[in-house]
Coordinates of C-alpha atoms in Angstrom, one line a residue:
Chain A
M1 CA 119.5 82.9 83.4
R2 CA 120.1 82.3 86.7
N3 CA 116.8 84.1 87.6
I4 CA 114.7 82.1 84.7
W5 CA 116.2 79.1 86.6
T6 CA 114.9 80.4 89.8
I7 CA 111.2 81.3 88.9
A8 CA 111.2 78.3 86.9
R9 CA 112.2 75.9 90.0
R10 CA 109.5 77.6 91.4
E11 CA 106.9 77.1 89.1
Y12 CA 107.9 73.2 88.7
N13 CA 108.0 72.6 92.1
H14 CA 104.7 74.5 92.6
Y15 CA 103.0 72.2 90.4
F16 CA 103.9 69.2 92.7
I17 CA 101.5 71.1 95.3
S18 CA 99.0 71.6 93.1
P19 CA 95.5 69.9 92.6
I20 CA 95.3 70.7 89.0
A21 CA 98.3 69.8 87.8
Y22 CA 97.8 66.4 89.5
V23 CA 94.2 65.8 87.7
V24 CA 96.5 67.1 84.4
A25 CA 98.6 64.4 84.9
F26 CA 95.6 61.7 85.7
I27 CA 94.2 62.2 82.9
I28 CA 97.1 62.0 80.6
L29 CA 98.6 59.0 81.7
V30 CA 95.4 57.0 82.3
T31 CA 93.9 58.3 79.0
L32 CA 97.3 56.7 77.4
G33 CA 97.8 53.6 79.6
I34 CA 94.1 52.5 78.5
Y35 CA 94.8 53.3 74.6
F36 CA 98.3 51.7 75.2
T37 CA 96.6 48.3 76.2
Y38 CA 94.3 48.7 73.3
I39 CA 97.0 48.6 70.9
I40 CA 99.0 46.2 72.2
G41 CA 95.7 43.8 72.3
I42 CA 95.0 44.7 68.9
T43 CA 98.5 43.6 68.0
T44 CA 98.3 40.5 69.7
Q45 CA 95.3 39.5 67.8
Q46 CA 96.9 40.5 64.3
A47 CA 99.8 38.2 64.9
M48 CA 97.8 35.6 65.8
F49 CA 95.8 36.0 62.6
G50 CA 99.0 36.1 59.9
G51 CA 99.9 39.5 61.0
G52 CA 99.3 43.5 60.7
P53 CA 101.6 46.3 60.8
A54 CA 104.5 46.7 63.3
P55 CA 102.8 48.8 66.4
E56 CA 104.8 52.1 66.3
V57 CA 104.5 54.8 69.4
T58 CA 102.5 57.2 67.2
P59 CA 99.3 56.9 67.6
I60 CA 99.9 57.4 71.2
N61 CA 101.6 60.4 70.7
W62 CA 99.2 61.7 68.8
L63 CA 96.7 61.0 71.4
F64 CA 99.3 62.5 74.2
V65 CA 99.6 66.2 71.6
F66 CA 95.6 65.7 71.2
L67 CA 94.9 65.6 75.1
L68 CA 97.6 68.5 75.6
V69 CA 94.7 70.9 73.6
F70 CA 92.5 70.2 76.6
T71 CA 95.1 70.3 79.6
T72 CA 97.5 72.9 79.1
P73 CA 95.2 75.8 79.4
A74 CA 94.7 74.2 83.1
V75 CA 98.3 73.9 83.6
T76 CA 99.0 77.5 82.5
M77 CA 96.1 79.1 83.3
R78 CA 97.0 80.7 87.1
S79 CA 100.9 81.1 85.7
L80 CA 101.0 84.8 86.1
S81 CA 97.4 85.7 86.4
E82 CA 97.4 84.2 89.9
E83 CA 100.2 86.3 90.5
A84 CA 98.4 89.4 89.2
R85 CA 95.1 88.6 91.6
T86 CA 97.0 87.9 94.7
G87 CA 99.8 90.8 94.1
T88 CA 102.5 88.7 94.4
L89 CA 103.6 90.1 91.4
E90 CA 104.4 93.3 93.0
L91 CA 106.8 92.1 94.4
L92 CA 108.7 90.3 91.6
L93 CA 108.0 92.9 89.8
T94 CA 109.9 95.0 92.4
A95 CA 112.8 92.4 92.3
P96 CA 115.7 93.0 90.3
I97 CA 114.9 90.9 87.3
R98 CA 113.8 91.7 84.3
D99 CA 110.1 91.0 82.8
F100 CA 111.3 88.6 80.0
E101 CA 113.2 86.4 82.4
L102 CA 110.1 86.1 84.7
V103 CA 107.8 85.3 81.7
I104 CA 110.5 82.5 80.5
G105 CA 111.1 81.2 84.0
K106 CA 107.3 80.8 84.1
W107 CA 106.9 78.8 80.6
L108 CA 109.9 77.1 81.5
G109 CA 108.6 75.7 85.2
G110 CA 105.5 74.5 83.0
F111 CA 107.4 73.0 80.3
L112 CA 109.6 70.4 82.5
F113 CA 106.4 69.7 83.8
I114 CA 105.0 68.4 80.8
L115 CA 108.3 67.0 80.3
T116 CA 108.4 64.7 83.9
I117 CA 104.8 63.7 82.2
L118 CA 106.4 62.7 78.8
A119 CA 108.8 61.1 80.3
A120 CA 106.5 58.7 82.3
T121 CA 105.6 57.6 78.7
L122 CA 108.3 56.3 77.7
I123 CA 107.6 53.5 78.8
Y124 CA 105.5 52.7 76.0
P125 CA 108.0 52.9 73.1
L126 CA 110.3 50.6 75.7
V127 CA 107.5 48.1 75.6
L128 CA 106.9 48.3 72.2
N129 CA 110.6 47.6 71.3
S130 CA 111.0 44.5 73.2
L131 CA 107.7 43.3 71.7
V132 CA 108.7 43.7 68.0
T133 CA 111.1 42.0 65.7
P134 CA 114.0 44.0 65.3
G135 CA 112.3 46.5 67.1
I136 CA 110.4 49.9 66.3
D137 CA 111.1 52.4 63.9
Q138 CA 114.1 54.4 65.6
Q139 CA 114.2 57.6 63.5
L140 CA 110.2 57.3 63.6
M141 CA 109.9 57.4 67.6
I142 CA 112.8 60.3 67.6
S143 CA 110.7 62.5 65.1
S144 CA 107.6 61.7 67.1
Y145 CA 108.8 62.6 70.4
L146 CA 110.0 65.6 68.6
G147 CA 107.3 66.6 67.2
V148 CA 105.6 66.2 71.0
I149 CA 107.8 68.5 72.9
L150 CA 107.4 71.0 70.3
V151 CA 103.7 71.0 70.6
A152 CA 103.8 71.1 74.2
A153 CA 106.7 73.9 74.4
S154 CA 104.1 76.2 71.9
F155 CA 101.2 75.3 73.6
L156 CA 102.8 76.4 77.0
A157 CA 104.4 79.7 75.8
L158 CA 100.9 80.8 74.6
G159 CA 99.2 79.6 77.6
V160 CA 102.1 81.4 79.5
G161 CA 101.6 84.7 77.3
I162 CA 97.9 84.9 77.6
S163 CA 97.9 84.0 81.5
A164 CA 99.7 86.8 81.6
I165 CA 97.2 89.5 80.3
F166 CA 94.4 88.2 82.1
T167 CA 94.0 88.5 85.9
N168 CA 91.4 85.7 86.5
Q169 CA 92.4 82.5 85.6
I170 CA 89.0 81.1 84.1
A171 CA 89.3 83.6 81.7
A172 CA 92.8 83.0 80.8
F173 CA 91.6 78.7 80.9
F174 CA 89.0 79.9 78.1
A175 CA 90.8 82.4 76.1
T176 CA 93.8 79.7 76.0
F177 CA 91.7 76.8 75.1
G178 CA 89.6 78.9 72.2
L179 CA 93.1 79.0 70.1
F180 CA 94.4 75.8 70.9
F181 CA 91.1 74.5 69.7
T182 CA 91.4 76.9 66.9
M183 CA 94.8 76.0 65.9
W184 CA 94.1 72.1 66.1
F185 CA 90.5 71.8 64.8
M186 CA 89.7 74.9 63.3
M187 CA 92.4 75.8 61.0
G188 CA 92.1 72.7 58.5
L189 CA 88.5 73.6 58.2
F190 CA 89.1 76.8 57.1
A191 CA 91.8 75.8 54.6
N192 CA 89.1 74.0 53.0
L193 CA 86.2 77.1 52.7
V194 CA 88.9 79.4 50.9
Q195 CA 90.9 79.1 47.6
G196 CA 93.8 79.6 46.6
S197 CA 97.1 81.6 48.7
G198 CA 94.6 82.1 51.8
A199 CA 94.0 78.4 52.1
E200 CA 98.1 77.9 52.0
V201 CA 98.1 80.7 55.1
F202 CA 95.8 78.8 57.2
Q203 CA 97.0 75.4 56.3
Y204 CA 100.3 76.5 57.2
L205 CA 98.7 78.2 60.5
N206 CA 97.2 74.4 61.4
M207 CA 99.4 72.7 64.2
S208 CA 97.8 69.5 63.0
T209 CA 99.8 69.5 59.5
H210 CA 103.1 70.4 61.5
F211 CA 102.5 67.4 64.0
T212 CA 100.0 65.0 62.7
D213 CA 101.5 64.9 59.1
N214 CA 104.8 66.0 59.0
L215 CA 106.8 65.2 62.6
N216 CA 104.7 62.2 63.7
A217 CA 105.1 60.6 60.4
G218 CA 108.5 60.7 60.8
S219 CA 109.4 64.3 58.9
I220 CA 111.6 66.7 60.6
K221 CA 111.4 69.6 58.2
V222 CA 112.8 73.1 58.6
S223 CA 109.5 74.3 58.1
D224 CA 107.9 72.9 60.6
L225 CA 111.0 73.6 62.9
V226 CA 110.0 77.1 62.3
Y227 CA 106.7 77.6 62.9
F228 CA 106.9 75.9 66.4
I229 CA 109.9 78.2 67.4
S230 CA 108.0 81.1 66.0
L231 CA 105.1 79.8 68.4
I232 CA 106.9 79.7 71.1
A233 CA 108.6 83.6 70.6
L234 CA 105.1 84.8 70.3
G235 CA 103.9 83.1 73.4
L236 CA 106.9 84.8 75.2
F237 CA 106.8 88.2 73.3
V238 CA 103.0 88.5 74.5
G239 CA 103.6 87.7 77.9
T240 CA 106.6 90.2 78.5
T241 CA 104.5 92.5 76.7
A242 CA 101.6 92.1 79.3
V243 CA 103.4 91.8 82.3
E244 CA 105.6 95.3 80.9
T245 CA 101.8 96.7 80.4
R246 CA 101.1 95.7 83.6
R247 CA 103.3 98.7 84.9
W248 CA 101.9 101.5 83.1
R249 CA 98.2 101.0 84.6
Chain B
M1 CA 119.5 108.4 99.6
I2 CA 115.8 109.2 97.9
K3 CA 115.6 112.0 95.7
V4 CA 112.5 113.1 94.4
N5 CA 112.0 116.1 92.0
G6 CA 108.7 117.2 90.7
L7 CA 107.5 113.2 90.7
T8 CA 103.9 112.8 89.0
K9 CA 101.3 110.0 88.7
D10 CA 98.4 110.0 85.8
Y11 CA 96.2 107.1 85.9
G12 CA 94.1 107.7 82.9
A13 CA 92.2 111.2 83.7
R14 CA 93.0 111.3 87.4
R15 CA 96.3 112.9 88.9
A16 CA 97.3 110.6 91.7
I17 CA 100.3 112.3 92.6
D18 CA 101.0 115.9 91.3
N19 CA 104.7 117.1 91.2
L20 CA 106.1 116.3 94.8
T21 CA 109.5 117.1 95.7
F22 CA 111.3 115.9 98.9
D23 CA 114.5 113.9 99.7
A24 CA 115.0 111.4 102.6
E25 CA 118.8 111.5 103.8
Q26 CA 121.1 108.2 104.8
G27 CA 119.9 106.8 108.5
E28 CA 116.3 108.5 108.3
I29 CA 113.1 107.4 108.8
V30 CA 110.4 109.2 106.9
G31 CA 107.1 109.2 107.2
F32 CA 104.5 109.5 104.8
L33 CA 101.4 110.4 106.3
G34 CA 98.0 110.7 104.3
P35 CA 94.5 110.0 104.2
N36 CA 93.5 106.5 102.0
G37 CA 94.0 107.3 98.4
A38 CA 96.1 110.2 99.1
G39 CA 99.2 109.2 96.5
K40 CA 101.1 107.3 99.0
T41 CA 101.2 103.7 97.7
T42 CA 101.3 105.3 93.9
T43 CA 104.7 107.6 95.0
M44 CA 105.8 104.0 96.8
R45 CA 105.6 101.8 93.9
I46 CA 107.1 104.5 91.8
L47 CA 110.2 104.7 94.3
T48 CA 110.4 101.2 94.2
G49 CA 110.6 100.6 90.3
Y50 CA 107.2 98.8 89.7
M51 CA 106.1 101.2 87.5
P52 CA 107.4 104.7 86.0
P53 CA 105.8 108.0 86.6
T54 CA 104.3 110.4 84.4
D55 CA 106.5 113.0 84.4
G56 CA 109.3 113.8 87.1
S57 CA 112.3 112.0 88.1
A58 CA 113.7 110.4 91.4
M59 CA 116.6 108.8 92.4
V60 CA 117.2 106.1 94.9
A61 CA 120.4 105.0 96.2
G62 CA 122.2 106.9 93.4
Y63 CA 120.1 105.5 90.8
D64 CA 116.9 107.0 88.7
V65 CA 114.5 104.8 89.2
V66 CA 113.3 104.6 86.0
E67 CA 116.5 104.7 83.7
E68 CA 118.0 102.4 86.0
S69 CA 115.8 100.3 87.5
L70 CA 117.1 97.1 88.0
E71 CA 120.2 98.4 90.3
V72 CA 117.4 100.4 91.9
R73 CA 115.4 97.8 92.9
K74 CA 118.8 95.6 93.8
R75 CA 119.2 98.3 96.8
V76 CA 116.0 98.9 97.9
G77 CA 113.4 96.8 100.3
Y78 CA 109.9 97.1 99.6
L79 CA 107.1 95.7 101.7
P80 CA 103.7 96.5 99.8
E81 CA 100.2 97.1 102.2
T82 CA 98.6 94.2 101.3
V83 CA 101.9 92.1 102.3
P84 CA 101.6 89.9 99.1
L85 CA 102.9 86.2 100.2
Y86 CA 102.6 82.4 98.8
D87 CA 100.6 80.6 100.9
D88 CA 101.5 77.4 100.0
M89 CA 105.0 77.8 100.2
T90 CA 106.8 77.4 104.0
A91 CA 108.6 80.9 105.5
I92 CA 112.4 79.5 105.1
D93 CA 111.6 78.5 101.1
Y94 CA 109.8 81.6 100.5
L95 CA 113.0 83.6 101.9
K96 CA 115.2 81.2 99.8
F97 CA 113.2 81.7 96.7
M98 CA 113.4 85.5 97.3
A99 CA 117.4 85.3 98.4
N100 CA 118.2 83.5 95.4
L101 CA 116.2 86.2 92.8
R102 CA 118.3 88.6 94.7
R103 CA 121.5 86.6 93.9
I104 CA 122.4 86.4 97.7
P105 CA 125.7 83.7 97.9
D106 CA 124.3 81.4 101.0
P107 CA 120.7 81.7 100.4
E108 CA 119.6 78.9 103.1
E109 CA 121.7 80.6 106.1
R110 CA 120.6 83.9 104.6
A111 CA 117.2 83.1 104.9
F112 CA 117.5 81.5 108.0
E113 CA 119.7 84.4 109.9
T114 CA 117.0 87.0 108.3
L115 CA 114.0 85.1 110.0
E116 CA 115.5 84.8 113.4
G117 CA 115.6 88.7 113.1
V118 CA 111.9 88.8 112.7
N119 CA 111.7 86.5 115.8
L120 CA 109.7 83.7 113.4
A121 CA 113.1 81.0 113.3
E122 CA 110.6 78.6 115.1
R123 CA 108.1 78.6 112.3
A124 CA 110.4 78.1 109.5
E125 CA 109.0 75.1 108.1
S126 CA 105.1 76.0 108.2
Y127 CA 103.3 77.1 105.6
I128 CA 103.0 80.7 105.3
G129 CA 98.9 80.1 104.6
T130 CA 98.5 78.9 108.2
F131 CA 100.3 82.5 109.4
S132 CA 98.3 85.1 111.4
K133 CA 98.0 88.7 110.2
G134 CA 101.2 89.8 112.2
M135 CA 103.1 86.6 111.4
R136 CA 102.4 87.3 107.5
Q137 CA 103.9 90.9 107.8
R138 CA 106.6 89.6 109.8
V139 CA 107.8 87.5 106.7
G140 CA 106.8 90.0 104.4
L141 CA 109.4 92.4 106.8
A142 CA 112.4 89.7 106.6
Q143 CA 111.7 89.2 102.5
A144 CA 112.5 93.0 102.3
L145 CA 115.5 92.8 104.8
I146 CA 117.1 89.8 103.2
H147 CA 119.5 91.5 100.8
R148 CA 120.5 94.2 103.4
P149 CA 119.2 96.8 101.9
E150 CA 119.9 100.5 101.8
V151 CA 116.7 102.1 101.6
L152 CA 113.3 100.4 102.8
I153 CA 109.9 101.3 101.8
L154 CA 107.4 100.0 103.9
D155 CA 103.4 100.1 102.8
E156 CA 101.4 100.6 106.3
P157 CA 103.7 98.4 108.2
T158 CA 101.8 98.1 111.3
I159 CA 98.5 98.3 109.7
G160 CA 96.3 95.3 110.9
L161 CA 98.8 93.7 113.9
D162 CA 97.1 93.7 117.3
P163 CA 99.0 96.2 119.4
A164 CA 101.6 94.6 120.9
Q165 CA 102.4 93.5 117.4
V166 CA 102.3 97.4 116.6
V167 CA 105.4 98.2 119.6
E168 CA 107.3 95.4 118.1
M169 CA 107.0 96.3 114.4
R170 CA 108.4 99.7 115.5
N171 CA 111.0 98.9 117.3
V172 CA 112.2 96.9 114.7
I173 CA 111.8 100.0 112.1
R174 CA 113.5 102.0 114.3
E175 CA 116.3 99.5 114.7
I176 CA 116.4 99.3 111.0
G177 CA 116.1 103.3 110.7
K178 CA 119.5 103.8 112.6
D179 CA 121.9 103.5 109.8
R180 CA 119.6 102.5 106.9
T181 CA 117.1 105.1 105.0
V182 CA 113.5 104.0 105.6
L183 CA 110.2 105.7 104.0
L184 CA 107.1 104.1 105.5
S185 CA 103.6 105.4 104.6
T186 CA 101.3 105.8 107.9
H187 CA 97.8 107.9 108.4
I188 CA 98.1 106.8 111.9
L189 CA 99.4 110.3 113.5
S190 CA 100.6 108.9 116.5
E191 CA 102.8 106.5 114.8
A192 CA 104.2 109.0 112.5
Q193 CA 104.4 111.1 115.8
Q194 CA 106.8 108.1 117.5
I195 CA 109.2 107.1 114.5
C196 CA 109.7 109.2 111.9
D197 CA 112.5 111.2 111.9
R198 CA 110.5 113.9 109.9
V199 CA 106.8 113.9 108.3
L200 CA 105.6 114.6 105.3
I201 CA 102.2 115.5 105.1
I202 CA 100.4 114.2 101.9
N203 CA 96.7 114.7 100.3
K204 CA 95.0 114.3 97.1
G205 CA 98.9 113.8 95.5
K206 CA 100.0 116.7 96.8
I207 CA 102.6 117.4 100.0
V208 CA 100.8 119.7 102.1
T209 CA 103.6 120.2 104.7
E210 CA 107.5 118.7 105.5
D211 CA 109.0 119.0 109.2
T212 CA 109.7 117.2 112.3
P213 CA 106.8 115.9 114.3
E214 CA 107.8 118.3 116.8
N215 CA 108.6 121.6 114.6
L216 CA 105.0 120.7 112.7
Q217 CA 103.5 120.7 115.7
S218 CA 104.5 123.9 117.5
R219 CA 104.9 125.4 114.3
L220 CA 101.5 124.3 113.3
V221 CA 100.1 125.7 116.6
G222 CA 101.7 128.8 117.2
S223 CA 100.1 129.9 119.9
Q224 CA 99.1 128.3 122.9
R225 CA 95.0 127.5 124.0
V226 CA 93.8 127.6 127.4
V227 CA 90.6 126.4 129.2
L228 CA 89.5 127.7 132.1
R229 CA 86.7 126.5 134.3
V230 CA 85.0 128.4 137.9
R231 CA 82.9 127.2 140.1
G232 CA 79.2 128.2 139.9
D233 CA 78.3 131.4 137.7
S234 CA 80.7 132.3 134.9
D235 CA 78.8 135.5 133.8
G236 CA 81.3 138.3 132.8
L237 CA 84.1 136.2 132.8
S238 CA 84.9 135.8 129.7
A239 CA 84.7 139.3 129.4
R240 CA 87.4 139.8 132.5
I241 CA 89.6 137.6 130.9
A242 CA 90.0 139.5 127.7
K243 CA 90.8 143.0 129.4
V244 CA 94.5 140.6 130.4
K245 CA 97.1 142.1 128.5
G246 CA 98.6 139.5 125.4
V247 CA 95.5 137.1 125.8
H248 CA 93.8 136.8 122.2
I249 CA 90.9 134.9 121.6
V250 CA 88.5 134.9 124.2
E251 CA 85.0 131.7 123.9
A252 CA 82.8 131.6 126.0
K253 CA 81.8 127.6 125.9
P254 CA 78.0 126.8 126.6
D255 CA 79.0 124.4 129.7
G256 CA 80.5 127.8 131.0
S257 CA 84.1 127.7 130.5
V258 CA 86.1 129.8 128.6
E259 CA 89.1 129.1 126.0
F260 CA 91.2 131.9 125.4
E261 CA 95.2 131.8 123.5
F262 CA 98.1 133.1 123.7
G263 CA 101.2 133.9 121.8
A264 CA 103.9 131.7 121.9
G265 CA 106.5 132.6 124.6
E266 CA 104.3 134.8 126.8
D267 CA 102.8 133.1 129.6
A268 CA 99.5 134.7 130.3
R269 CA 98.3 132.5 132.7
P270 CA 99.3 133.9 136.2
Q271 CA 97.6 137.1 134.9
V272 CA 94.6 135.4 133.8
A273 CA 94.2 133.7 137.0
K274 CA 95.1 136.1 139.3
A275 CA 92.7 138.7 137.4
V276 CA 89.8 136.2 137.5
V277 CA 90.0 135.1 141.3
S278 CA 90.4 138.9 142.2
A279 CA 87.0 139.6 140.3
G280 CA 85.8 137.0 142.9
Y281 CA 85.2 133.7 140.8
E282 CA 86.4 130.7 142.2
L283 CA 89.0 129.2 140.1
L284 CA 88.8 125.1 139.3
E285 CA 90.7 124.6 136.0
L286 CA 93.2 126.3 134.5
R287 CA 94.6 123.7 131.2
P288 CA 96.5 123.9 128.7
V289 CA 94.6 122.2 124.9
G290 CA 97.6 121.9 123.0
L291 CA 96.4 120.7 119.3
S292 CA 97.5 117.3 118.8
L293 CA 98.7 116.2 115.6
E294 CA 95.3 114.6 114.9
E295 CA 93.7 118.3 114.7
I296 CA 96.6 119.6 112.8
F297 CA 96.1 116.7 110.4
L298 CA 92.5 117.3 110.2
E299 CA 93.2 121.1 109.6
L300 CA 95.7 120.8 106.9
T301 CA 93.1 118.0 105.0
R302 CA 90.0 119.8 106.1
D303 CA 89.3 120.7 101.7
N304 CA 89.1 116.8 101.8
A305 CA 87.1 116.2 104.3
T306 CA 84.1 118.9 102.9
E307 CA 84.3 117.8 99.8
M308 CA 83.5 114.0 101.1
S309 CA 80.8 114.8 103.3
S310 CA 79.3 117.4 100.7

C-alpha cells in the first residue's frame, strides 16, 4: 500500500509540472465555465418569462465526461510508455515493489489529478444551489458526481493499461482515444445495427447508457457499479500483465 | 554473495548468455569484461531481478533471483548503463522518491547523506535535467547506494566520464568494495586491472576465462618476450640468438630488430646479450615486451573479431 502511495504521489506531482496536464485542465475548466454561464443565462431568461425547469448540475457533468473522452488519453499516454522509453522503468522494476503496485500507483496518481479538476467544478452546484429555492436535487447531484468519478476512474485505468503496452506515447494516445471513442459513441450504433442478445451486449458495453441514462439521471444501480468497477479492474490487469511481459522480452 | 549456476538467457532464437557459472564473495570487486553485446547487461539484469533467466539459477545475498525476487531487489543496488533518471525532478526529490520505495525510515535525511557521499550536496535542489553526464552518473550511483545494499551491480559505471571523474568514480567503487560485493561491467581493460579483485572475461555469452588481473596476465603470457636491436647490419643475428640455450622463438622483424621468447623463470637475457656482443654486434636495445591485458583480451576474443571483419 505504501509503495502504491509513493508511486501515486510522484505521478500526481508530475502532472503539475507537465504542460499537457495544464492544457487538459484548461480545456475542461474553460469549456465548463462557458457552458455554465450559458446555462445561468438561459435559466434567468426563462425565469423572466414565467419560468422553466430548475437548473441542474447534470448537463455540466455530462459535458465533463464528454471532454474526458478526448482528454484522458492525453493524461495517461505517457504514464508507463514514457518510463519504458527513457529506461526509468528498469529502476522501478528492480526496486522492491510489485508490478501491480506500480500500475495501481500510476492509475491513482492520474485519478487524483482528474479529481482535483473535478473538485474545482464543485463551485457550479454551490452557485446553482444558492440560485434555486429550495435548492437543487441533492440525490441527483450525488449520483451525477459518482458517475463522473466512476467514468474518470475507468478511463484512467484503461489508459494506464494501454500506456503499459506501448513505448511510444503518441501510439498510446491514439489507441486509448480509439477505445474511448468506441465505448462512448460507437457501442450505441452497434446496438442499433444488430438484433436480439447481440444488441443487449453492445448496449451493456455502451458507456453512455451507464452514465447518461442511469447515473447522471439520478439512478444508482448495482449493474452500473459492476460495469465501471469491471472496467477499472480490466485496465489495471492489462497494465500489470503488460509490465510483466516487458520482463520476459 | 552472488552465486550463478548455469545461467542461460535466450531472446527469441538468439542466445544472449550461455551457461554462465561464477560467484562473488563479500568484499570482492568482480569485473565483467567483454566486448559490446557479450551478455554483460543481460546477466546484470537477471541478477537484479529485472528479467528471469531462460535456464539456470542465480542466488544474490542468499535469495533466488526468480523465486524471491523482491528479497533480492531489497538487497541489491543497481546502476544501469544508460543511467535512467527523471529529468524533471530535483536530485534530492528523486533520491527521496527512491528512498521511499526502499522503505527507508527517514528518507529526507538519508537522501541528503547519500548526495553528500557522492559530492553533490550543493546541487541537491537542482533539476537532474540540468546535470552533466558526470553528475547524472553520481546521482545514479547515489540511487544505487541509498539503501546501503549488500550487493552493488554497476553497468559500465565510468562510461562517458572525463578522466578526472573516472578516477573519482573508481575511488568511490574501491571504497564501497571494501565491505560489500561489487559486480561491475566494463570494456576498458585497464579499469578492470585497476579496481577489480577478480576479472571474468565474457564473450558471446560465455565466460572465456576468470582470474585475478595479475594471474591473468602471467598465466596467459606464460613466457617472456623480448625485443633486441643492434646498430647497423643485423645479418645472421637471429641465427646467433637462436643458438642460446632456453630461447624458443626467434623472429626477425623487417626493421632489423629481433624478437625472441624464453620460458618464465629462466631469464636468458644475459646469455643473449653476451652472445650478441661477442659476435661483434653493437647492442642498442634489449627490452621486454609483456603481453598487455589488451592483447590478452584480443587474443581471447579473436574469434569474434574475425567473424566481424569477414
